[in-house]
mmCIF file of C-alpha atoms and ligand atoms in Angstrom:
data_model
loop_
_atom_site.group_PDB
_atom_site.id
_atom_site.type_symbol
_atom_site.label_atom_id
_atom_site.label_comp_id
_atom_site.label_asym_id
_atom_site.label_seq_id
_atom_site.Cartn_x
_atom_site.Cartn_y
_atom_site.Cartn_z
ATOM 1 C CA UNK A 1 18.872 -6.749 2.703
ATOM 2 C CA UNK A 2 15.872 -4.427 2.314
ATOM 3 C CA UNK A 3 12.922 -5.056 4.624
ATOM 4 C CA UNK A 4 10.529 -4.587 1.729
ATOM 5 C CA UNK A 5 11.292 -4.495 -1.969
ATOM 6 C CA UNK A 6 8.733 -4.064 -4.744
ATOM 7 C CA UNK A 7 10.243 -5.139 -8.038
ATOM 8 C CA UNK A 8 8.319 -3.545 -10.896
ATOM 9 C CA UNK A 9 4.848 -4.381 -9.624
ATOM 10 C CA UNK A 10 1.633 -3.555 -11.394
ATOM 11 C CA UNK A 11 -1.894 -3.906 -10.118
ATOM 12 C CA UNK A 12 -5.484 -2.836 -10.725
ATOM 13 C CA UNK A 13 -8.735 -3.839 -9.051
ATOM 14 C CA UNK A 14 -11.194 -5.752 -11.254
ATOM 15 C CA UNK A 15 -13.006 -2.440 -11.742
ATOM 16 C CA UNK A 16 -9.840 -0.983 -13.289
ATOM 17 C CA UNK A 17 -9.476 1.413 -10.345
ATOM 18 C CA UNK A 18 -6.472 1.683 -8.083
ATOM 19 C CA UNK A 19 -4.089 1.153 -10.960
ATOM 20 C CA UNK A 20 -0.409 0.958 -10.068
ATOM 21 C CA UNK A 21 2.074 0.733 -12.917
ATOM 22 C CA UNK A 22 5.621 -0.522 -12.671
ATOM 23 C CA UNK A 23 6.192 0.384 -9.033
ATOM 24 C CA UNK A 24 9.724 -0.205 -7.765
ATOM 25 C CA UNK A 25 10.309 0.579 -4.117
ATOM 26 C CA UNK A 26 13.024 -0.347 -1.673
ATOM 27 C CA UNK A 27 12.591 0.162 2.082
ATOM 28 C CA UNK A 28 15.731 -0.500 4.088
ATOM 29 C CA UNK A 29 15.708 -1.577 7.767
ATOM 30 C CA UNK A 30 15.134 1.385 10.048
ATOM 31 C CA UNK A 31 14.094 3.713 7.229
ATOM 32 C CA UNK A 32 11.117 6.044 7.441
ATOM 33 C CA UNK A 33 9.217 6.497 4.199
ATOM 34 C CA UNK A 34 6.309 8.849 3.642
ATOM 35 C CA UNK A 35 3.809 8.439 0.803
ATOM 36 C CA UNK A 36 1.871 11.442 -0.376
ATOM 37 C CA UNK A 37 -0.470 11.925 -3.317
ATOM 38 C CA UNK A 38 -4.065 12.737 -4.127
ATOM 39 C CA UNK A 39 -6.934 10.792 -2.630
ATOM 40 C CA UNK A 40 -7.628 7.699 -4.724
ATOM 41 C CA UNK A 41 -4.062 7.557 -6.077
ATOM 42 C CA UNK A 42 -3.586 4.034 -4.715
ATOM 43 C CA UNK A 43 -1.544 4.614 -1.555
ATOM 44 C CA UNK A 44 -3.698 2.335 0.602
ATOM 45 C CA UNK A 45 -3.741 -0.181 -2.230
ATOM 46 C CA UNK A 46 0.060 -0.284 -2.145
ATOM 47 C CA UNK A 47 -0.100 -1.061 1.589
ATOM 48 C CA UNK A 48 -2.671 -3.796 0.880
ATOM 49 C CA UNK A 49 -0.260 -5.338 -1.617
ATOM 50 C CA UNK A 50 2.581 -5.207 0.911
ATOM 51 C CA UNK A 51 0.508 -7.223 3.382
ATOM 52 C CA UNK A 52 -0.931 -9.642 0.788
ATOM 53 C CA UNK A 53 -4.452 -8.349 1.155
ATOM 54 C CA UNK A 54 -4.118 -8.008 -2.630
ATOM 55 C CA UNK A 55 -1.744 -9.767 -5.025
ATOM 56 C CA UNK A 56 0.126 -7.888 -7.779
ATOM 57 C CA UNK A 57 -0.882 -8.596 -11.382
ATOM 58 C CA UNK A 58 2.807 -8.631 -12.286
ATOM 59 C CA UNK A 59 6.132 -8.097 -10.553
ATOM 60 C CA UNK A 60 7.266 -9.475 -7.214
ATOM 61 C CA UNK A 61 7.256 -8.071 -3.688
ATOM 62 C CA UNK A 62 9.955 -9.290 -1.315
ATOM 63 C CA UNK A 63 10.036 -9.213 2.475
ATOM 64 C CA UNK A 64 13.579 -9.701 3.743
ATOM 65 C CA UNK A 65 14.665 -11.086 0.372
ATOM 66 C CA UNK A 66 11.926 -13.708 0.112
ATOM 67 C CA UNK A 67 8.893 -13.273 -2.133
ATOM 68 C CA UNK A 68 5.775 -12.466 -0.113
ATOM 69 C CA UNK A 69 4.073 -15.458 -1.697
ATOM 70 C CA UNK A 70 6.452 -17.718 0.227
ATOM 71 C CA UNK A 71 5.126 -16.481 3.563
ATOM 72 C CA UNK A 72 1.838 -17.689 4.983
ATOM 73 C CA UNK A 73 -0.211 -14.470 5.158
ATOM 74 C CA UNK A 74 -0.719 -14.822 8.922
ATOM 75 C CA UNK A 75 3.042 -15.012 9.537
ATOM 76 C CA UNK A 76 3.704 -12.134 7.154
ATOM 77 C CA UNK A 77 1.093 -9.924 8.839
ATOM 78 C CA UNK A 78 2.765 -10.457 12.168
ATOM 79 C CA UNK A 79 6.019 -9.051 10.787
ATOM 80 C CA UNK A 80 4.672 -6.494 8.339
ATOM 81 C CA UNK A 81 1.929 -4.802 10.303
ATOM 82 C CA UNK A 82 -0.731 -2.559 8.882
ATOM 83 C CA UNK A 83 -2.163 0.122 11.160
ATOM 84 C CA UNK A 84 -5.364 1.016 9.344
ATOM 85 C CA UNK A 85 -6.756 4.499 8.971
ATOM 86 C CA UNK A 86 -9.713 3.828 11.253
ATOM 87 C CA UNK A 87 -9.250 1.821 14.427
ATOM 88 C CA UNK A 88 -10.774 -1.641 14.237
ATOM 89 C CA UNK A 89 -11.830 -2.793 17.687
ATOM 90 C CA UNK A 90 -14.004 -5.669 18.768
ATOM 91 C CA UNK A 91 -16.117 -5.488 21.932
ATOM 92 C CA UNK A 92 -13.936 -6.178 24.938
ATOM 93 C CA UNK A 93 -11.740 -4.541 27.522
ATOM 94 C CA UNK A 94 -8.590 -2.583 26.789
ATOM 95 C CA UNK A 95 -6.582 -5.579 28.036
ATOM 96 C CA UNK A 96 -8.457 -8.014 25.755
ATOM 97 C CA UNK A 97 -8.004 -5.635 22.838
ATOM 98 C CA UNK A 98 -4.254 -5.418 23.349
ATOM 99 C CA UNK A 99 -3.868 -9.160 23.820
ATOM 100 C CA UNK A 100 -6.097 -10.127 20.888
ATOM 101 C CA UNK A 101 -3.225 -11.178 18.557
ATOM 102 C CA UNK A 102 -1.789 -13.404 21.288
ATOM 103 C CA UNK A 103 -4.827 -15.642 21.099
ATOM 104 C CA UNK A 104 -3.997 -16.596 17.524
ATOM 105 C CA UNK A 105 -2.095 -19.756 16.759
ATOM 106 C CA UNK A 106 0.681 -17.866 15.009
ATOM 107 C CA UNK A 107 1.829 -16.429 18.307
ATOM 108 C CA UNK A 108 1.928 -19.754 20.098
ATOM 109 C CA UNK A 109 5.150 -20.197 21.953
ATOM 110 C CA UNK A 110 5.551 -16.497 22.665
ATOM 111 C CA UNK A 111 4.733 -15.166 26.092
ATOM 112 C CA UNK A 112 2.015 -12.530 26.022
ATOM 113 C CA UNK A 113 2.862 -9.257 27.736
ATOM 114 C CA UNK A 114 1.741 -8.990 31.360
ATOM 115 C CA UNK A 115 -0.280 -6.176 32.922
ATOM 116 C CA UNK A 116 2.855 -4.295 33.981
ATOM 117 C CA UNK A 117 4.089 -4.222 30.378
ATOM 118 C CA UNK A 118 0.677 -3.231 29.070
ATOM 119 C CA UNK A 119 0.441 -0.431 31.620
ATOM 120 C CA UNK A 120 3.916 0.813 30.718
ATOM 121 C CA UNK A 121 2.875 1.018 27.060
ATOM 122 C CA UNK A 122 -0.383 2.745 27.976
ATOM 123 C CA UNK A 123 1.594 5.357 29.878
ATOM 124 C CA UNK A 124 4.019 5.857 26.988
ATOM 125 C CA UNK A 125 1.094 6.560 24.698
ATOM 126 C CA UNK A 126 -0.440 8.857 27.349
ATOM 127 C CA UNK A 127 -3.287 6.478 28.075
ATOM 128 C CA UNK A 128 -2.106 5.953 31.638
ATOM 129 C CA UNK A 129 -5.413 7.086 33.125
ATOM 130 C CA UNK A 130 -7.411 4.457 31.176
ATOM 131 C CA UNK A 131 -7.882 1.255 33.230
ATOM 132 C CA UNK A 132 -7.064 -2.021 31.460
ATOM 133 C CA UNK A 133 -10.564 -3.232 32.307
ATOM 134 C CA UNK A 134 -12.251 -0.279 30.558
ATOM 135 C CA UNK A 135 -14.353 -1.165 27.503
ATOM 136 C CA UNK A 136 -12.190 -0.233 24.517
ATOM 137 C CA UNK A 137 -15.171 1.099 22.561
ATOM 138 C CA UNK A 138 -15.700 3.750 25.252
ATOM 139 C CA UNK A 139 -12.410 5.413 24.320
ATOM 140 C CA UNK A 140 -12.249 8.374 21.950
ATOM 141 C CA UNK A 141 -11.229 7.677 18.362
ATOM 142 C CA UNK A 142 -7.766 9.129 19.010
ATOM 143 C CA UNK A 143 -7.361 6.904 22.080
ATOM 144 C CA UNK A 144 -8.600 3.871 20.135
ATOM 145 C CA UNK A 145 -6.052 4.514 17.420
ATOM 146 C CA UNK A 146 -3.273 4.750 20.007
ATOM 147 C CA UNK A 147 -4.531 1.462 21.462
ATOM 148 C CA UNK A 148 -4.275 -0.111 18.004
ATOM 149 C CA UNK A 149 -0.739 1.234 17.726
ATOM 150 C CA UNK A 150 0.230 -0.392 21.049
ATOM 151 C CA UNK A 151 -1.309 -3.652 19.836
ATOM 152 C CA UNK A 152 0.930 -3.435 16.755
ATOM 153 C CA UNK A 153 4.084 -2.517 18.651
ATOM 154 C CA UNK A 154 3.697 -5.351 21.177
ATOM 155 C CA UNK A 155 4.261 -7.712 18.253
ATOM 156 C CA UNK A 156 7.629 -6.063 17.506
ATOM 157 C CA UNK A 157 7.061 -5.893 13.748
ATOM 158 C CA UNK A 158 9.920 -5.598 11.278
ATOM 159 C CA UNK A 159 7.841 -3.094 9.327
ATOM 160 C CA UNK A 160 4.981 -0.888 10.416
ATOM 161 C CA UNK A 161 2.673 0.464 7.721
ATOM 162 C CA UNK A 162 0.692 3.417 9.008
ATOM 163 C CA UNK A 163 -2.207 4.469 6.808
ATOM 164 C CA UNK A 164 -2.766 8.148 7.553
ATOM 165 C CA UNK A 165 -2.248 7.705 11.262
ATOM 166 C CA UNK A 166 -2.987 11.331 11.894
ATOM 167 C CA UNK A 167 -6.326 11.677 10.146
ATOM 168 C CA UNK A 168 -8.486 10.693 13.124
ATOM 169 C CA UNK A 169 -6.284 12.243 15.749
ATOM 170 C CA UNK A 170 -6.175 15.475 17.625
ATOM 171 C CA UNK A 171 -2.864 17.333 17.577
ATOM 172 C CA UNK A 172 -1.658 15.844 20.867
ATOM 173 C CA UNK A 173 -2.434 12.268 19.816
ATOM 174 C CA UNK A 174 -0.782 12.864 16.458
ATOM 175 C CA UNK A 175 2.447 14.027 18.061
ATOM 176 C CA UNK A 176 2.451 11.058 20.444
ATOM 177 C CA UNK A 177 1.849 8.525 17.671
ATOM 178 C CA UNK A 178 4.451 9.994 15.329
ATOM 179 C CA UNK A 179 6.921 10.354 18.208
ATOM 180 C CA UNK A 180 6.597 6.688 19.141
ATOM 181 C CA UNK A 181 6.895 5.619 15.503
ATOM 182 C CA UNK A 182 10.092 7.637 15.173
ATOM 183 C CA UNK A 183 11.403 6.090 18.386
ATOM 184 C CA UNK A 184 10.683 2.552 17.137
ATOM 185 C CA UNK A 185 12.492 3.368 13.929
ATOM 186 C CA UNK A 186 15.506 4.830 15.702
ATOM 187 C CA UNK A 187 15.828 2.389 18.621
ATOM 188 C CA UNK A 188 14.466 -0.900 17.284
ATOM 189 C CA UNK A 189 15.313 -0.518 13.612
ATOM 190 C CA UNK A 190 11.641 -0.823 12.709
ATOM 191 C CA UNK A 191 11.022 0.036 9.066
ATOM 192 C CA UNK A 192 8.235 2.600 8.936
ATOM 193 C CA UNK A 193 6.025 3.367 5.956
ATOM 194 C CA UNK A 194 3.488 6.103 6.407
ATOM 195 C CA UNK A 195 0.757 7.530 4.225
ATOM 196 C CA UNK A 196 0.424 11.192 4.970
ATOM 197 C CA UNK A 197 -2.064 13.880 4.095
ATOM 198 C CA UNK A 198 -1.134 16.372 6.741
ATOM 199 C CA UNK A 199 2.059 17.777 5.251
ATOM 200 C CA UNK A 200 3.980 16.269 8.143
ATOM 201 C CA UNK A 201 7.725 16.786 7.781
ATOM 202 C CA UNK A 202 9.748 14.627 10.183
ATOM 203 C CA UNK A 203 12.703 16.275 11.864
ATOM 204 C CA UNK A 204 14.833 13.178 11.217
ATOM 205 C CA UNK A 205 16.090 11.562 7.999
ATOM 206 C CA UNK A 206 13.290 10.204 5.886
ATOM 207 C CA UNK A 207 12.302 9.460 2.308
ATOM 208 C CA UNK A 208 9.268 10.814 0.552
ATOM 209 C CA UNK A 209 7.428 9.422 -2.453
ATOM 210 C CA UNK A 210 4.581 10.933 -4.410
ATOM 211 C CA UNK A 211 2.085 8.487 -5.881
ATOM 212 C CA UNK A 212 0.050 9.852 -8.761
ATOM 213 C CA UNK A 213 -1.411 8.435 -11.964
ATOM 214 C CA UNK A 214 -0.317 4.970 -10.900
ATOM 215 C CA UNK A 215 3.366 5.801 -10.700
ATOM 216 C CA UNK A 216 5.678 6.452 -7.820
ATOM 217 C CA UNK A 217 8.190 9.268 -7.807
ATOM 218 C CA UNK A 218 10.814 9.794 -5.152
ATOM 219 C CA UNK A 219 10.593 13.461 -4.206
ATOM 220 C CA UNK A 220 12.758 13.679 -1.098
ATOM 221 C CA UNK A 221 15.541 11.808 0.685
HETATM 222 P P1 ADP B 301 -5.524 6.334 -1.662
HETATM 223 O O1 ADP B 301 -5.126 5.528 -0.481
HETATM 224 O O2 ADP B 301 -4.369 6.912 -2.412
HETATM 225 O O3 ADP B 301 -6.558 7.388 -1.333
HETATM 226 P P2 ADP B 301 -6.798 3.856 -2.499
HETATM 227 O O4 ADP B 301 -5.682 2.902 -2.632
HETATM 228 O O5 ADP B 301 -7.637 3.778 -1.270
HETATM 229 O O6 ADP B 301 -6.248 5.349 -2.715
HETATM 230 O O7 ADP B 301 -7.768 3.707 -3.747
HETATM 231 C C1 ADP B 301 -7.302 3.756 -5.090
HETATM 232 C C2 ADP B 301 -8.503 3.543 -6.024
HETATM 233 O O8 ADP B 301 -8.929 2.192 -5.925
HETATM 234 C C3 ADP B 301 -9.707 4.402 -5.716
HETATM 235 O O9 ADP B 301 -10.299 4.756 -6.944
HETATM 236 C C4 ADP B 301 -10.602 3.475 -4.937
HETATM 237 O O10 ADP B 301 -11.948 3.826 -5.098
HETATM 238 C C5 ADP B 301 -10.293 2.130 -5.546
HETATM 239 N N1 ADP B 301 -10.437 1.021 -4.592
HETATM 240 C C6 ADP B 301 -9.953 0.954 -3.334
HETATM 241 N N2 ADP B 301 -10.204 -0.227 -2.755
HETATM 242 C C7 ADP B 301 -10.887 -0.945 -3.688
HETATM 243 C C8 ADP B 301 -11.441 -2.261 -3.714
HETATM 244 N N3 ADP B 301 -11.348 -3.090 -2.671
HETATM 245 N N4 ADP B 301 -12.067 -2.656 -4.855
HETATM 246 C C9 ADP B 301 -12.149 -1.844 -5.933
HETATM 247 N N5 ADP B 301 -11.652 -0.583 -5.965
HETATM 248 C C10 ADP B 301 -11.040 -0.148 -4.860
#
């Protein structure tokens, strides 16, 4: 059963922009898929469709064999997580930032991670010298993006959609983020979808699609 399956979907914004035509895409559990293509081609739009921030004009998107429309968006976005291009942080400490999703009703019944777990994640993402009580907005953009990644990973998503995770990052941060993503894919079977501008070529098996003129072409893997 694929994690995500787009069956012949088409979409355009009301302005006519962001047109996607007859997109069929299958992302199996534990696969790593890169999306390349010119700016404005609709890559982010595809990720918005996969998280029900937009609805296709035609065709159906499935998550684990059920149409997305059957999932309440809040439940879906806990399992199919979008890591946006720019970090989105509210005022608050690092700890509050990481635990933000645990305050929502959809996570009721699950135990939030404790400080020891948060610290372990911070160290893995080389943020070990940042105290949990630090104001998150005081961190550099690269650090904030890594914080957002930890916040995503704590939820143990089935699929992680990374929208140009490297654009705001310095080289060290980029390697850390991509390394962790690869580890999640390999060890936890997380399905990773990544928009890439940097020419990044993973050293492990992956699939590559080019999105251009509203159509998707598989170019590698
Ligand atoms: P990419 O991620 O490939 O750079 P996007 O998916 O961000 O491309 O955008 C595709 C096109 O849709 C662009 O022309 C963009 O200006 C337009 N677009 C993006 N978001 C919206 C929106 N919310 N409303 C209308 N047009 C949009």
